[in-house]
Amino acid sequence: MKTTGNTVLITGGTSGIGKAFAQHFLGRGNTVIICGRRNDRLEELKARYPDLVTIQCDLIEAASRENLVRRAIQECPDLNMLINNAGIQLTADLTNPIDLSSVEREIVTNLIAPIHLSSLVVEQLRGRAEPAIVNISSGLAYTPIAFMPVYCATKAAVHSWSLSLRKQLENTGIRVYEIAPPSVDSELGHERRENRDQTHGGMPVNEFINEAIKALESNTLQAAIGQAASMMDQRDALFERLNSHF
Ligand SMILES: NC(=O)c1ccc[n+]([C@@H]2O[C@H](COP(=O)([O-])OP(=O)(O)OC[C@H]3O[C@@H](n4cnc5c(N)ncnc54)[C@H](OP(=O)(O)O)[C@@H]3O)[C@@H](O)[C@H]2O)c1
């Protein structure tokens, strides 16, 4: 994939990985559109990067997703790339009745929104130069951590859906990439911390972006970064071993 001269829509550009992708792509001669719920963050970024296109949206709402894509194409008719990055990470205690609204919020944000947005951009991407959809999954797609059961399930589903999307789009010219991050130092899971800005450790976000860009530039359609690589490789090896008997 070429990482210059694109027009990229990045969901969730107000912090963490999405913001760092946006900064990287802006610095490399791409047109970048970001979205998020927090308008103060969008305004702050727009003031810092006047060329950045910002659109406030809440990906929970289908109408907000449709409006996002409509506005992105209106303002940037050369749109050729979607990065499905926005996500939330919640815990759930499965030994008690679950909070259904949290479960639904997590599934819609992490899985339904990327599926819907991708379907909305296919027509636009078809026929553009080097069109691509990039899905951000997780090392936890390959092995779950039990205290975030719904999060891990959504990421496993993002992996599965990415395989199907890649297959279905193979004759359209649209390349489908999946990038599985390891733990990355961002605001993810801030609900569990006292202070939103408190670090939870993990790979520095810019280090992650450098590795992710290397994977995209080398056309690695399914890339796991850092510690996520061994999680993906071990699962793939186990799959091969199990299935070699049949
Ligand atoms: N950090 C890690 O350790 C890690 C590891 C594996 C995978 N990932 C994945 O990487 C992606 C980015 O996460 P991050 O680490 O950068 O977390 P982050 O710093 O919390 O960023 C999440 C982004 O998603 C946006 N977002 C969340 N819900 C939204 C909604 N309903 N509508 C619109 N935007 C929404 C947030 O914007 P607003 O709050 O302004 O809406 C924010 O910009 C996620 O898919 C995450 O699952 C992260």
mmCIF file of N, CA, C and O in Angstrom, residues 74-111:
data_model
loop_
_atom_site.group_PDB
_atom_site.id
_atom_site.type_symbol
_atom_site.label_atom_id
_atom_site.label_comp_id
_atom_site.label_asym_id
_atom_site.label_seq_id
_atom_site.Cartn_x
_atom_site.Cartn_y
_atom_site.Cartn_z
ATOM 1 N N GLN A 74 -18.639 14.041 0.633
ATOM 2 C CA GLN A 74 -18.964 15.392 0.124
ATOM 3 C C GLN A 74 -17.744 16.304 0.227
ATOM 4 O O GLN A 74 -17.386 17.000 -0.709
ATOM 5 N N GLU A 75 -17.095 16.283 1.403
ATOM 6 C CA GLU A 75 -15.971 17.204 1.637
ATOM 7 C C GLU A 75 -14.688 16.709 0.987
ATOM 8 O O GLU A 75 -13.825 17.502 0.630
ATOM 9 N N CYS A 76 -14.571 15.389 0.809
ATOM 10 C CA CYS A 76 -13.339 14.807 0.262
ATOM 11 C C CYS A 76 -13.710 13.744 -0.773
ATOM 12 O O CYS A 76 -13.677 12.539 -0.479
ATOM 13 N N PRO A 77 -14.070 14.174 -1.990
ATOM 14 C CA PRO A 77 -14.587 13.230 -2.987
ATOM 15 C C PRO A 77 -13.577 12.170 -3.423
ATOM 16 O O PRO A 77 -13.962 11.192 -4.063
ATOM 17 N N ASP A 78 -12.269 12.361 -3.101
ATOM 18 C CA ASP A 78 -11.272 11.359 -3.498
ATOM 19 C C ASP A 78 -11.055 10.280 -2.438
ATOM 20 O O ASP A 78 -10.095 9.508 -2.532
ATOM 21 N N LEU A 79 -11.929 10.220 -1.454
ATOM 22 C CA LEU A 79 -11.772 9.238 -0.367
ATOM 23 C C LEU A 79 -11.448 7.843 -0.928
ATOM 24 O O LEU A 79 -12.207 7.313 -1.739
ATOM 25 N N ASN A 80 -10.300 7.290 -0.505
ATOM 26 C CA ASN A 80 -9.942 5.953 -1.005
ATOM 27 C C ASN A 80 -9.554 4.991 0.116
ATOM 28 O O ASN A 80 -9.151 3.857 -0.161
ATOM 29 N N MET A 81 -9.665 5.450 1.377
ATOM 30 C CA MET A 81 -9.275 4.546 2.463
ATOM 31 C C MET A 81 -10.110 4.793 3.724
ATOM 32 O O MET A 81 -10.377 5.939 4.083
ATOM 33 N N LEU A 82 -10.538 3.697 4.332
ATOM 34 C CA LEU A 82 -11.246 3.773 5.618
ATOM 35 C C LEU A 82 -10.422 3.003 6.638
ATOM 36 O O LEU A 82 -10.057 1.846 6.396
ATOM 37 N N ILE A 83 -10.142 3.638 7.767
ATOM 38 C CA ILE A 83 -9.510 2.907 8.875
ATOM 39 C C ILE A 83 -10.540 2.783 9.989
ATOM 40 O O ILE A 83 -10.916 3.771 10.623
ATOM 41 N N ASN A 84 -11.032 1.572 10.199
ATOM 42 C CA ASN A 84 -11.984 1.287 11.276
ATOM 43 C C ASN A 84 -11.191 1.112 12.563
ATOM 44 O O ASN A 84 -10.711 0.019 12.874
ATOM 45 N N ASN A 85 -11.037 2.223 13.277
ATOM 46 C CA ASN A 85 -10.173 2.229 14.456
ATOM 47 C C ASN A 85 -10.942 2.408 15.764
ATOM 48 O O ASN A 85 -10.568 1.835 16.785
ATOM 49 N N ALA A 86 -12.004 3.210 15.757
ATOM 50 C CA ALA A 86 -12.690 3.553 17.017
ATOM 51 C C ALA A 86 -13.095 2.294 17.768
ATOM 52 O O ALA A 86 -13.549 1.311 17.169
ATOM 53 N N GLY A 87 -12.921 2.328 19.069
ATOM 54 C CA GLY A 87 -13.313 1.171 19.866
ATOM 55 C C GLY A 87 -13.387 1.541 21.332
ATOM 56 O O GLY A 87 -12.847 2.563 21.769
ATOM 57 N N ILE A 88 -14.103 0.723 22.078
ATOM 58 C CA ILE A 88 -14.130 0.862 23.538
ATOM 59 C C ILE A 88 -13.822 -0.501 24.144
ATOM 60 O O ILE A 88 -14.001 -1.539 23.487
ATOM 61 N N GLN A 89 -13.361 -0.463 25.387
ATOM 62 C CA GLN A 89 -12.977 -1.713 26.060
ATOM 63 C C GLN A 89 -13.555 -1.710 27.470
ATOM 64 O O GLN A 89 -13.159 -0.907 28.305
ATOM 65 N N LEU A 90 -14.528 -2.587 27.689
ATOM 66 C CA LEU A 90 -15.214 -2.632 28.985
ATOM 67 C C LEU A 90 -14.961 -3.976 29.652
ATOM 68 O O LEU A 90 -14.651 -4.971 28.977
ATOM 69 N N THR A 91 -15.136 -4.011 30.963
ATOM 70 C CA THR A 91 -15.081 -5.292 31.672
ATOM 71 C C THR A 91 -16.523 -5.778 31.858
ATOM 72 O O THR A 91 -17.468 -4.986 31.766
ATOM 73 N N ALA A 92 -16.698 -7.060 32.123
ATOM 74 C CA ALA A 92 -18.046 -7.578 32.409
ATOM 75 C C ALA A 92 -17.913 -8.748 33.371
ATOM 76 O O ALA A 92 -17.079 -9.632 33.179
ATOM 77 N N ASP A 93 -18.751 -8.731 34.415
ATOM 78 C CA ASP A 93 -18.764 -9.801 35.412
ATOM 79 C C ASP A 93 -19.854 -10.798 35.003
ATOM 80 O O ASP A 93 -21.045 -10.517 35.143
ATOM 81 N N LEU A 94 -19.424 -11.935 34.502
ATOM 82 C CA LEU A 94 -20.390 -12.905 33.962
ATOM 83 C C LEU A 94 -20.988 -13.796 35.054
ATOM 84 O O LEU A 94 -21.813 -14.659 34.752
ATOM 85 N N THR A 95 -20.580 -13.563 36.306
ATOM 86 C CA THR A 95 -21.150 -14.366 37.393
ATOM 87 C C THR A 95 -22.431 -13.737 37.929
ATOM 88 O O THR A 95 -23.085 -14.271 38.817
ATOM 89 N N ASN A 96 -22.769 -12.544 37.386
ATOM 90 C CA ASN A 96 -23.978 -11.836 37.807
ATOM 91 C C ASN A 96 -24.744 -11.392 36.563
ATOM 92 O O ASN A 96 -24.179 -11.394 35.469
ATOM 93 N N PRO A 97 -26.016 -10.984 36.730
ATOM 94 C CA PRO A 97 -26.732 -10.476 35.547
ATOM 95 C C PRO A 97 -25.941 -9.334 34.918
ATOM 96 O O PRO A 97 -25.456 -8.444 35.628
ATOM 97 N N ILE A 98 -25.808 -9.376 33.603
ATOM 98 C CA ILE A 98 -24.981 -8.364 32.932
ATOM 99 C C ILE A 98 -25.743 -7.062 32.733
ATOM 100 O O ILE A 98 -26.970 -7.051 32.709
ATOM 101 N N ASP A 99 -24.972 -6.004 32.548
ATOM 102 C CA ASP A 99 -25.557 -4.712 32.190
ATOM 103 C C ASP A 99 -25.711 -4.730 30.667
ATOM 104 O O ASP A 99 -24.751 -4.521 29.917
ATOM 105 N N LEU A 100 -26.922 -5.014 30.216
ATOM 106 C CA LEU A 100 -27.161 -5.234 28.786
ATOM 107 C C LEU A 100 -26.798 -4.017 27.942
ATOM 108 O O LEU A 100 -26.268 -4.153 26.833
ATOM 109 N N SER A 101 -27.040 -2.823 28.481
ATOM 110 C CA SER A 101 -26.763 -1.635 27.659
ATOM 111 C C SER A 101 -25.260 -1.491 27.395
ATOM 112 O O SER A 101 -24.845 -1.095 26.309
ATOM 113 N N SER A 102 -24.428 -1.884 28.371
ATOM 114 C CA SER A 102 -22.969 -1.827 28.157
ATOM 115 C C SER A 102 -22.546 -2.844 27.111
ATOM 116 O O SER A 102 -21.689 -2.569 26.258
ATOM 117 N N VAL A 103 -23.134 -4.024 27.207
ATOM 118 C CA VAL A 103 -22.784 -5.085 26.246
ATOM 119 C C VAL A 103 -23.140 -4.633 24.834
ATOM 120 O O VAL A 103 -22.338 -4.745 23.895
ATOM 121 N N GLU A 104 -24.328 -4.050 24.700
ATOM 122 C CA GLU A 104 -24.767 -3.600 23.368
ATOM 123 C C GLU A 104 -23.881 -2.465 22.853
ATOM 124 O O GLU A 104 -23.501 -2.447 21.691
ATOM 125 N N ARG A 105 -23.524 -1.549 23.760
ATOM 126 C CA ARG A 105 -22.684 -0.401 23.369
ATOM 127 C C ARG A 105 -21.332 -0.889 22.838
ATOM 128 O O ARG A 105 -20.832 -0.410 21.831
ATOM 129 N N GLU A 106 -20.786 -1.898 23.514
ATOM 130 C CA GLU A 106 -19.464 -2.393 23.121
ATOM 131 C C GLU A 106 -19.541 -3.137 21.780
ATOM 132 O O GLU A 106 -18.673 -2.976 20.918
ATOM 133 N N ILE A 107 -20.590 -3.933 21.615
ATOM 134 C CA ILE A 107 -20.716 -4.700 20.363
ATOM 135 C C ILE A 107 -20.991 -3.770 19.182
ATOM 136 O O ILE A 107 -20.418 -3.921 18.104
ATOM 137 N N VAL A 108 -21.833 -2.769 19.393
ATOM 138 C CA VAL A 108 -22.138 -1.850 18.288
ATOM 139 C C VAL A 108 -20.890 -1.049 17.916
ATOM 140 O O VAL A 108 -20.530 -0.929 16.738
ATOM 141 N N THR A 109 -20.198 -0.504 18.921
ATOM 142 C CA THR A 109 -19.025 0.335 18.623
ATOM 143 C C THR A 109 -17.926 -0.479 17.931
ATOM 144 O O THR A 109 -17.353 -0.034 16.930
ATOM 145 N N ASN A 110 -17.630 -1.651 18.474
ATOM 146 C CA ASN A 110 -16.448 -2.392 18.010
ATOM 147 C C ASN A 110 -16.706 -3.262 16.792
ATOM 148 O O ASN A 110 -15.768 -3.567 16.055
ATOM 149 N N LEU A 111 -17.957 -3.692 16.600
ATOM 150 C CA LEU A 111 -18.209 -4.636 15.510
ATOM 151 C C LEU A 111 -19.234 -4.129 14.486
ATOM 152 O O LEU A 111 -18.947 -4.088 13.293
#
